[in-house]
Coordinates of C-alpha atoms in Angstrom, one line a residue:
M1072 CA 3.3 144.3 165.0
L1073 CA 5.9 145.3 167.5
N1074 CA 9.3 143.7 167.2
R1075 CA 10.6 142.2 170.4
A1076 CA 14.2 141.3 170.9
S1077 CA 14.8 137.5 171.2
P1078 CA 16.5 136.1 174.2
P1079 CA 20.2 135.4 173.8
A1080 CA 21.0 132.1 172.1
I1081 CA 22.8 129.5 174.1
A1082 CA 24.8 126.8 172.4
E1083 CA 23.6 123.3 173.0
P1084 CA 25.9 121.1 175.0
L1085 CA 28.3 119.3 172.6
P1086 CA 27.4 115.6 172.4
L1087 CA 30.2 113.2 173.3
D1088 CA 29.2 110.5 170.9
T1089 CA 31.1 112.2 168.1
P1090 CA 34.6 113.7 168.0
L1091 CA 34.6 117.2 169.6
P1092 CA 35.8 120.0 167.4
I1093 CA 39.3 121.2 168.0
P1094 CA 38.8 124.6 169.8
A1095 CA 40.5 127.7 168.5
L1096 CA 42.6 128.6 171.5
D1097 CA 43.8 132.1 172.2
L1098 CA 46.9 132.3 174.4
R1099 CA 45.7 135.6 175.9
R1100 CA 42.3 134.3 176.7
D1101 CA 42.9 130.6 177.3
W1102 CA 46.3 130.6 179.0
L1103 CA 44.9 129.3 182.2
A1104 CA 43.2 126.3 180.6
L1105 CA 46.4 125.5 178.6
W1106 CA 48.4 125.7 181.8
L1107 CA 46.0 123.3 183.5
S1108 CA 46.1 121.0 180.5
A1109 CA 49.8 120.7 180.7
G1110 CA 49.4 119.9 184.4
L1111 CA 46.9 117.2 183.7
L1112 CA 49.3 115.6 181.2
W1113 CA 52.1 115.8 183.7
W1114 CA 50.0 114.1 186.3
L1115 CA 49.0 111.2 184.1
L1116 CA 52.2 110.7 182.1
G1117 CA 54.8 111.8 184.6
M1118 CA 54.6 108.6 186.6
P1119 CA 56.1 106.3 183.8
L1120 CA 58.4 109.0 182.5
L1121 CA 60.1 110.6 185.5
P1122 CA 62.7 108.8 187.7
S1123 CA 62.2 111.0 190.8
S1124 CA 59.1 111.4 192.8
K1125 CA 60.4 114.8 194.0
H1126 CA 60.4 116.2 190.5
Y1127 CA 57.0 114.6 189.9
H1128 CA 55.4 116.3 192.9
Q1129 CA 57.1 119.6 192.2
G1130 CA 55.7 119.5 188.6
L1131 CA 52.3 118.8 189.9
M1132 CA 52.4 121.8 192.2
A1133 CA 53.6 124.2 189.6
L1134 CA 51.7 122.9 186.5
F1135 CA 48.4 121.7 188.0
W1136 CA 47.6 122.7 191.6
L1137 CA 48.8 126.3 191.3
P1138 CA 46.8 127.2 188.2
G1139 CA 43.8 125.5 189.8
L1140 CA 44.1 127.9 192.7
V1141 CA 44.3 130.8 190.3
A1142 CA 41.1 129.6 188.6
L1143 CA 39.4 129.2 191.9
V1144 CA 40.0 132.9 192.7
R1145 CA 39.1 134.2 189.2
H1146 CA 36.1 132.1 188.1
G1147 CA 32.8 131.9 189.9
P1148 CA 31.5 128.8 188.1
L1149 CA 34.4 126.8 189.6
R1150 CA 33.6 128.1 193.1
R1151 CA 30.0 127.1 192.6
A1152 CA 31.0 123.7 191.5
W1153 CA 32.3 123.0 195.0
G1154 CA 28.7 123.1 196.2
Q1155 CA 27.6 120.0 194.3
P1156 CA 26.9 116.9 196.3
M1157 CA 30.0 114.9 195.3
M1158 CA 32.3 117.8 196.4
I1159 CA 30.5 118.0 199.7
L1160 CA 31.0 114.3 200.2
L1161 CA 34.7 114.8 199.5
L1162 CA 35.0 117.5 202.0
A1163 CA 33.0 115.4 204.6
F1164 CA 35.3 112.5 203.9
A1165 CA 38.4 114.7 204.4
A1166 CA 36.9 116.2 207.6
W1167 CA 36.1 112.8 209.1
S1168 CA 39.6 111.5 208.2
A1169 CA 41.2 114.5 209.8
L1170 CA 39.0 114.2 212.9
S1171 CA 40.0 110.5 213.3
W1172 CA 43.6 111.7 213.8
T1173 CA 42.5 112.9 217.2
W1174 CA 41.8 109.3 218.5
G1175 CA 44.8 107.7 216.8
P1176 CA 48.1 107.1 218.6
P1177 CA 50.2 110.1 219.5
T1178 CA 53.0 108.7 217.3
V1179 CA 51.2 109.9 214.1
P1180 CA 52.7 113.4 213.4
A1181 CA 50.4 116.3 212.6
G1182 CA 52.3 116.8 209.4
E1183 CA 50.5 113.9 207.9
L1184 CA 47.4 116.0 207.7
K1185 CA 48.8 117.9 204.7
I1186 CA 47.8 115.0 202.5
F1187 CA 44.2 116.3 202.7
F1188 CA 45.3 119.5 201.0
Y1189 CA 47.0 117.6 198.3
I1190 CA 43.8 115.7 197.4
L1191 CA 41.7 118.9 197.5
L1192 CA 44.1 120.8 195.4
A1193 CA 44.2 118.0 192.8
A1194 CA 40.4 117.8 192.8
N1195 CA 40.1 121.5 192.3
A1196 CA 42.6 121.5 189.4
V1197 CA 40.6 118.8 187.5
L1198 CA 37.4 120.7 188.1
A1199 CA 39.1 124.0 187.0
L1200 CA 40.1 122.6 183.6
A1201 CA 36.7 121.0 183.1
C1202 CA 34.9 124.3 183.9
L1203 CA 37.3 126.5 181.8
S1204 CA 37.4 124.4 178.7
P1205 CA 35.4 121.1 178.6
V1206 CA 36.7 120.3 175.1
L1207 CA 40.3 120.7 176.2
F1208 CA 39.6 118.6 179.3
W1209 CA 38.3 115.6 177.4
R1210 CA 41.0 115.9 174.7
S1211 CA 43.8 116.1 177.3
L1212 CA 42.5 113.0 179.0
A1213 CA 42.2 111.2 175.7
L1214 CA 45.7 112.2 174.6
A1215 CA 47.1 111.1 178.0
G1216 CA 45.4 107.7 177.6
L1217 CA 46.8 107.3 174.1
L1218 CA 50.4 108.3 174.9
A1219 CA 50.5 106.1 178.1
G1220 CA 49.9 103.1 175.9
F1221 CA 53.2 103.8 174.1
C1222 CA 54.8 104.2 177.5
A1223 CA 53.7 100.6 178.1
W1224 CA 55.5 99.6 175.0
L1225 CA 58.6 101.5 176.2
A1226 CA 58.5 99.7 179.5
L1227 CA 58.3 96.3 177.8
A1228 CA 61.2 97.1 175.4
Y1229 CA 63.3 98.4 178.3
F1230 CA 62.6 95.5 180.7
Y1231 CA 63.0 92.6 178.2
G1232 CA 65.3 94.2 175.7
W1233 CA 67.7 96.7 177.3
Q1234 CA 67.8 95.0 180.8
G1235 CA 67.7 91.4 179.3
H1236 CA 65.1 89.9 181.6
G1237 CA 63.6 86.5 180.8
W1238 CA 60.2 86.2 179.3
R1239 CA 58.9 84.5 182.5
D1240 CA 59.9 87.5 184.6
R1241 CA 57.2 90.0 185.7
V1242 CA 57.6 93.3 183.9
V1243 CA 57.7 96.5 185.8
G1244 CA 57.2 100.0 184.3
T1245 CA 59.7 102.7 183.7
G1246 CA 60.1 105.7 185.9
L1247 CA 58.2 105.5 189.1
L1248 CA 56.2 102.5 188.1
N1249 CA 58.6 100.0 189.7
H1250 CA 56.0 97.5 191.1
P1251 CA 54.3 95.0 188.8
I1252 CA 50.9 95.0 190.4
L1253 CA 50.6 98.8 190.8
A1254 CA 52.0 99.4 187.3
A1255 CA 49.4 97.0 185.9
Q1256 CA 46.7 99.0 187.7
V1257 CA 48.0 102.3 186.4
F1258 CA 48.2 101.1 182.8
G1259 CA 44.9 99.2 183.1
A1260 CA 43.1 102.4 184.3
L1261 CA 44.7 104.6 181.6
G1262 CA 43.9 101.9 179.0
V1263 CA 40.2 102.1 179.9
V1264 CA 40.4 105.9 179.6
M1265 CA 42.0 105.6 176.1
V1266 CA 39.3 103.2 174.9
G1267 CA 36.4 105.2 176.4
L1268 CA 37.7 108.6 175.0
R1269 CA 39.3 107.3 171.8
Q1270 CA 37.0 109.5 169.6
Q1271 CA 38.4 112.6 171.3
V1272 CA 42.0 111.9 170.4
P1273 CA 43.1 115.0 168.4
L1274 CA 44.2 113.2 165.3
P1275 CA 42.6 112.5 161.8
A1276 CA 40.3 109.5 161.8
T1277 CA 42.6 107.0 160.1
A1278 CA 45.6 108.0 162.2
R1279 CA 43.5 108.0 165.3
R1280 CA 42.3 104.4 164.7
L1281 CA 45.8 103.2 164.0
A1282 CA 47.3 105.0 167.1
C1283 CA 44.6 103.7 169.4
W1284 CA 45.1 100.1 168.2
L1285 CA 48.8 100.3 168.8
S1286 CA 48.3 101.9 172.2
G1287 CA 45.7 99.4 173.2
A1288 CA 48.1 96.5 172.2
G1289 CA 50.7 98.0 174.4
Y1290 CA 48.3 98.1 177.4
L1291 CA 47.3 94.5 176.8
A1292 CA 50.8 93.2 176.4
F1293 CA 51.9 95.0 179.6
L1294 CA 48.9 93.7 181.5
V1295 CA 49.7 90.1 180.4
M1296 CA 53.4 90.3 181.1
S1297 CA 52.9 91.8 184.6
Q1298 CA 51.5 88.4 185.6
S1299 CA 49.3 90.2 188.2
K1300 CA 46.1 88.3 188.8
G1301 CA 44.4 91.2 190.6
P1302 CA 44.4 93.5 187.5
W1303 CA 43.7 90.5 185.3
L1304 CA 40.6 89.8 187.3
A1305 CA 39.5 93.4 187.4
A1306 CA 39.9 93.7 183.6
A1307 CA 38.1 90.4 182.9
L1308 CA 35.1 91.3 185.1
T1309 CA 34.9 94.7 183.6
V1310 CA 34.7 93.2 180.1
L1311 CA 32.0 90.8 181.3
L1312 CA 30.0 93.6 182.9
I1313 CA 30.1 95.8 179.7
P1314 CA 26.7 94.6 178.4
L1315 CA 25.1 96.1 181.5
W1316 CA 25.7 99.6 180.2
W1317 CA 26.2 98.9 176.5
R1318 CA 23.3 96.7 175.2
D1319 CA 24.6 96.2 171.7
T1320 CA 25.4 93.1 169.6
R1321 CA 29.0 94.2 169.4
A1322 CA 29.3 94.1 173.2
G1323 CA 27.9 90.6 173.4
V1324 CA 30.2 89.4 170.6
G1325 CA 33.2 91.0 172.3
V1326 CA 32.4 89.4 175.7
A1327 CA 32.0 86.0 174.0
L1328 CA 35.4 86.3 172.2
F1329 CA 37.1 87.5 175.3
S1330 CA 35.7 84.6 177.4
A1331 CA 36.8 82.1 174.7
A1332 CA 40.3 83.7 174.6
G1333 CA 40.6 83.6 178.4
L1334 CA 39.5 79.9 178.7
F1335 CA 41.9 79.0 175.9
A1336 CA 44.8 80.8 177.7
L1337 CA 43.9 79.0 180.9
W1338 CA 43.9 75.6 179.1
M1339 CA 47.2 76.2 177.2
W1340 CA 49.2 77.9 180.0
P1341 CA 47.7 76.9 183.3
D1342 CA 51.1 77.3 185.2
F1343 CA 51.6 80.8 183.9
M1344 CA 48.0 81.8 184.6
M1345 CA 47.8 80.4 188.2
Q1346 CA 51.4 80.8 189.5
R1347 CA 51.9 82.1 193.0
G1348 CA 48.3 81.1 193.9
L1349 CA 46.2 83.8 195.6
S1350 CA 49.1 85.5 197.4
F1351 CA 47.4 85.2 200.8
R1352 CA 44.6 87.5 199.8
P1353 CA 41.8 85.4 201.5
E1354 CA 43.8 85.2 204.7
L1355 CA 44.5 88.9 204.6
S1356 CA 40.8 89.7 204.1
D1357 CA 39.8 87.5 207.0
L1358 CA 42.4 89.1 209.3
A1359 CA 41.4 92.6 208.1
W1360 CA 37.8 92.0 208.8
R1361 CA 38.6 90.9 212.4
Q1362 CA 40.7 94.0 212.8
F1363 CA 37.8 96.2 211.6
L1364 CA 35.4 94.6 214.1
Q1365 CA 37.5 95.7 217.0
H1366 CA 36.7 99.4 216.1
P1367 CA 33.8 99.2 213.7
L1368 CA 32.4 102.7 213.9
R1369 CA 35.4 105.1 214.2
G1370 CA 38.3 102.9 213.1
L1371 CA 41.8 103.1 214.5
G1372 CA 42.4 106.6 213.2
F1373 CA 44.0 108.3 210.3
A1374 CA 47.5 107.1 209.4
T1375 CA 47.5 104.6 212.2
D1376 CA 49.7 101.6 211.6
Y1377 CA 48.5 98.1 212.0
L1378 CA 49.9 94.6 211.3
L1379 CA 48.1 91.5 209.9
V1380 CA 50.0 88.4 210.9
I1381 CA 49.7 85.4 208.6
N1382 CA 52.1 83.2 210.6
P1383 CA 55.0 83.8 212.9
T1384 CA 57.4 84.5 210.0
L1385 CA 55.0 86.5 207.7
A1386 CA 53.1 89.7 208.4
F1387 CA 51.7 92.5 206.2
E1388 CA 51.4 96.2 207.0
H1389 CA 48.1 96.7 205.2
A1390 CA 45.1 94.7 204.0
H1391 CA 45.9 94.8 200.2
N1392 CA 42.3 95.9 199.8
V1393 CA 41.6 99.6 199.8
Y1394 CA 38.1 99.2 201.2
L1395 CA 39.2 97.1 204.1
H1396 CA 42.1 99.4 204.7
I1397 CA 39.7 102.4 204.9
A1398 CA 37.4 100.4 207.2
I1399 CA 40.2 99.6 209.6
R1400 CA 41.5 103.1 209.8
L1401 CA 38.4 105.2 209.4
G1402 CA 35.6 102.8 210.4
A1403 CA 32.2 102.4 208.9
V1404 CA 31.6 106.1 208.7
G1405 CA 34.7 106.7 206.6
L1406 CA 34.0 103.6 204.4
G1407 CA 30.4 104.8 203.9
L1408 CA 31.6 108.3 202.7
W1409 CA 34.1 106.7 200.3
A1410 CA 31.5 104.3 198.9
A1411 CA 29.0 107.2 198.6
M1412 CA 31.4 109.1 196.4
Q1413 CA 32.0 106.1 194.1
V1414 CA 28.3 105.3 193.9
L1415 CA 27.4 108.9 193.0
A1416 CA 30.0 109.0 190.3
L1417 CA 29.0 105.7 188.8
W1418 CA 25.3 106.8 188.9
G1419 CA 26.2 109.9 187.0
F1420 CA 28.0 107.9 184.3
W1421 CA 25.2 105.3 184.2
R1422 CA 22.5 107.9 183.6
A1423 CA 24.3 109.0 180.5
R1424 CA 25.3 105.5 179.3
A1425 CA 23.8 106.3 175.8
T1426 CA 27.0 108.1 175.0
P1427 CA 30.3 106.3 174.4
V1428 CA 32.2 108.5 176.8
A1429 CA 29.8 107.7 179.7
R1430 CA 30.1 104.0 178.9
G1431 CA 33.9 104.3 179.0
L1432 CA 33.7 106.0 182.4
C1433 CA 31.4 103.2 183.7
A1434 CA 34.1 100.8 182.7
L1435 CA 36.8 102.9 184.3
M1436 CA 34.9 103.0 187.6
C1437 CA 34.3 99.3 187.6
F1438 CA 37.9 98.5 186.8
A1439 CA 39.2 100.8 189.5
C1440 CA 36.8 99.4 192.1
L1441 CA 37.7 95.8 191.3
A1442 CA 41.4 96.5 191.1
M1443 CA 41.4 98.1 194.6
L1444 CA 39.9 94.9 196.0
T1445 CA 43.3 93.1 195.6
D1446 CA 45.9 95.8 196.3
G1447 CA 46.5 99.4 197.3
V1448 CA 47.0 101.4 200.4
G1449 CA 45.0 104.5 199.5
P1450 CA 43.3 106.8 199.4
W1451 CA 45.1 109.2 201.7
V1452 CA 48.6 109.0 200.2
K1453 CA 50.8 111.4 198.3
P1454 CA 50.4 111.3 194.4
R1455 CA 51.5 107.9 193.4
E1456 CA 50.3 104.8 191.6
E1457 CA 47.2 104.3 193.8
W1458 CA 45.8 107.6 192.7
F1459 CA 45.0 106.2 189.2
C1460 CA 42.4 103.8 190.6
S1461 CA 41.3 105.6 193.7
W1462 CA 41.2 109.3 192.9
M1463 CA 41.4 109.6 189.1
P1464 CA 37.9 108.0 188.5
L1465 CA 36.4 110.2 191.3
F1466 CA 37.9 113.4 190.0
I1467 CA 36.7 112.6 186.5
G1468 CA 33.3 111.9 188.0
M1469 CA 33.3 115.2 189.8
A1470 CA 34.1 117.0 186.5
W1471 CA 31.4 115.0 184.7
L1472 CA 28.7 115.8 187.2
T1473 CA 29.7 119.5 187.2
L1474 CA 29.5 119.7 183.4
Q1475 CA 26.2 117.9 183.3
R1476 CA 24.8 120.4 185.9
Q1477 CA 26.1 123.4 183.9
A1478 CA 24.5 121.9 180.7
R1479 CA 21.2 121.6 182.5
L1480 CA 21.3 125.1 183.7
A1481 CA 22.3 126.5 180.3
A1482 CA 19.4 124.5 178.7
A1483 CA 17.0 125.9 181.3
V1484 CA 17.6 129.5 180.4
P1485 CA 15.9 129.4 177.0
A1486 CA 13.1 127.4 178.6
I1487 CA 12.5 130.1 181.2
A1488 CA 12.7 132.8 178.5
E1489 CA 10.1 130.9 176.4
R1490 CA 7.7 130.7 179.3
A1491 CA 8.2 134.4 180.1
A1492 CA 7.7 135.6 176.5
P1493 CA 3.9 135.2 176.3
L1494 CA 3.5 137.1 179.6
A1495 CA 5.6 139.9 178.3
A1496 CA 3.7 139.9 175.0
E1497 CA 0.5 140.7 176.9
R1498 CA 2.1 144.0 178.1
P1499 CA 4.2 145.2 175.1
V1500 CA 6.1 148.4 175.4
S1501 CA 6.7 150.2 172.1
G1502 CA 10.3 149.9 171.0
A1503 CA 11.4 148.0 174.1
C1504 CA 12.3 144.5 175.0
P1505 CA 10.2 142.4 177.3
A1506 CA 10.7 143.6 180.9
V1507 CA 12.1 140.3 182.3
L1508 CA 13.0 137.2 180.4
V1509 CA 15.6 135.6 182.6
S1510 CA 16.4 136.3 186.2
P1511 CA 20.0 137.6 186.9
K1512 CA 20.5 134.6 189.1
D1513 CA 19.7 132.1 186.4
R1514 CA 21.8 134.0 183.9
Q1515 CA 24.7 134.0 186.2
K1516 CA 24.4 130.2 186.9
A1517 CA 24.3 129.5 183.2
F1518 CA 26.9 131.9 181.8
G1519 CA 29.2 132.4 184.8
D1520 CA 30.7 135.7 185.8
H1521 CA 31.1 137.0 182.3
G1522 CA 27.9 135.8 180.7

């Protein structure tokens, strides 16, 4: 019998329900992925650690956006990733937002349009790290989530200890997190990342569990002491929704315990839980809706200022609701494109909800969407607190969908080879391999430029 060479073996995609192996990194080969990993950590941890937004933005450019551009030039799989539906939606959203500048007031300078490049550069950098080293991407996210929990402890110690504030004062974060609501949103989003990716923290099992518990306690303590009802409500509803994507007895028990704890806290400390009322959120939503109805399709235009007047002595410059803010400025078209990106990301997470990571990402998207209902002026702003609820879940969703697509293509190559093998066996050539097992196009999609 003639020996035929077998098709090249392709490693199965690593499941994310168990800790991923620590990759053996070679500086000469993986320098770009390590550079991007440092940039990702700078983005997620720089906000609570750096005192200057100028240094924060300069670090993002040098450590994250620049290597992302290098990867875009060098690696074909990254360029092909920009052809997936979610990236096309992002480009369409940016294009519509830029177009809306033309019907906005002439007082909006053209220099404001550079914000679109910031967003696209950040999206490209996240995609680049995910394409170059998926394991390093998930581990970097997990490490950032873990360390940010200790930053929450640091903020609590600095605010109540070093600065001597009273226990009834609302805590703010260190560094650039100087607003209680936005700081609570940042730590809430990173806390969900830590919980969802805790198995990927690069520590031994016992140390990992202990570190995650300590980090999670820091997140919870900061969330409580921020006294911000918007993040509280987002966290509470996210916990209550968990059984939708995690149908497990532990999820039901956790929801029951959480509900009991919440009701107990409301009974014991009603003044603390309900102080400051609803902070004019219903009135702002009503005024914002009326403002939207004046220009429902196109909106006022990108970066156009507007004012929501509660009474003669009180007015707000934005709706304190990201969705209404987008609707006012970019109209129904802009809001539809934004919602489509979120739905597509959530659908990708939902389809893979059998894995713990996907369940964590479902929770992240839910928390972010709910938190943006009560505060935020995004999404077209420079890198700041709002990015953690507006862009971070979407960027992770883009990376997730890209990796899922690459895994499907890689899995398709052996299947194509298996179907082609019987046909080649009918016309064996002595001492030769089958004529065609896999098309060059399929091989290039699966393996990239250097397959």
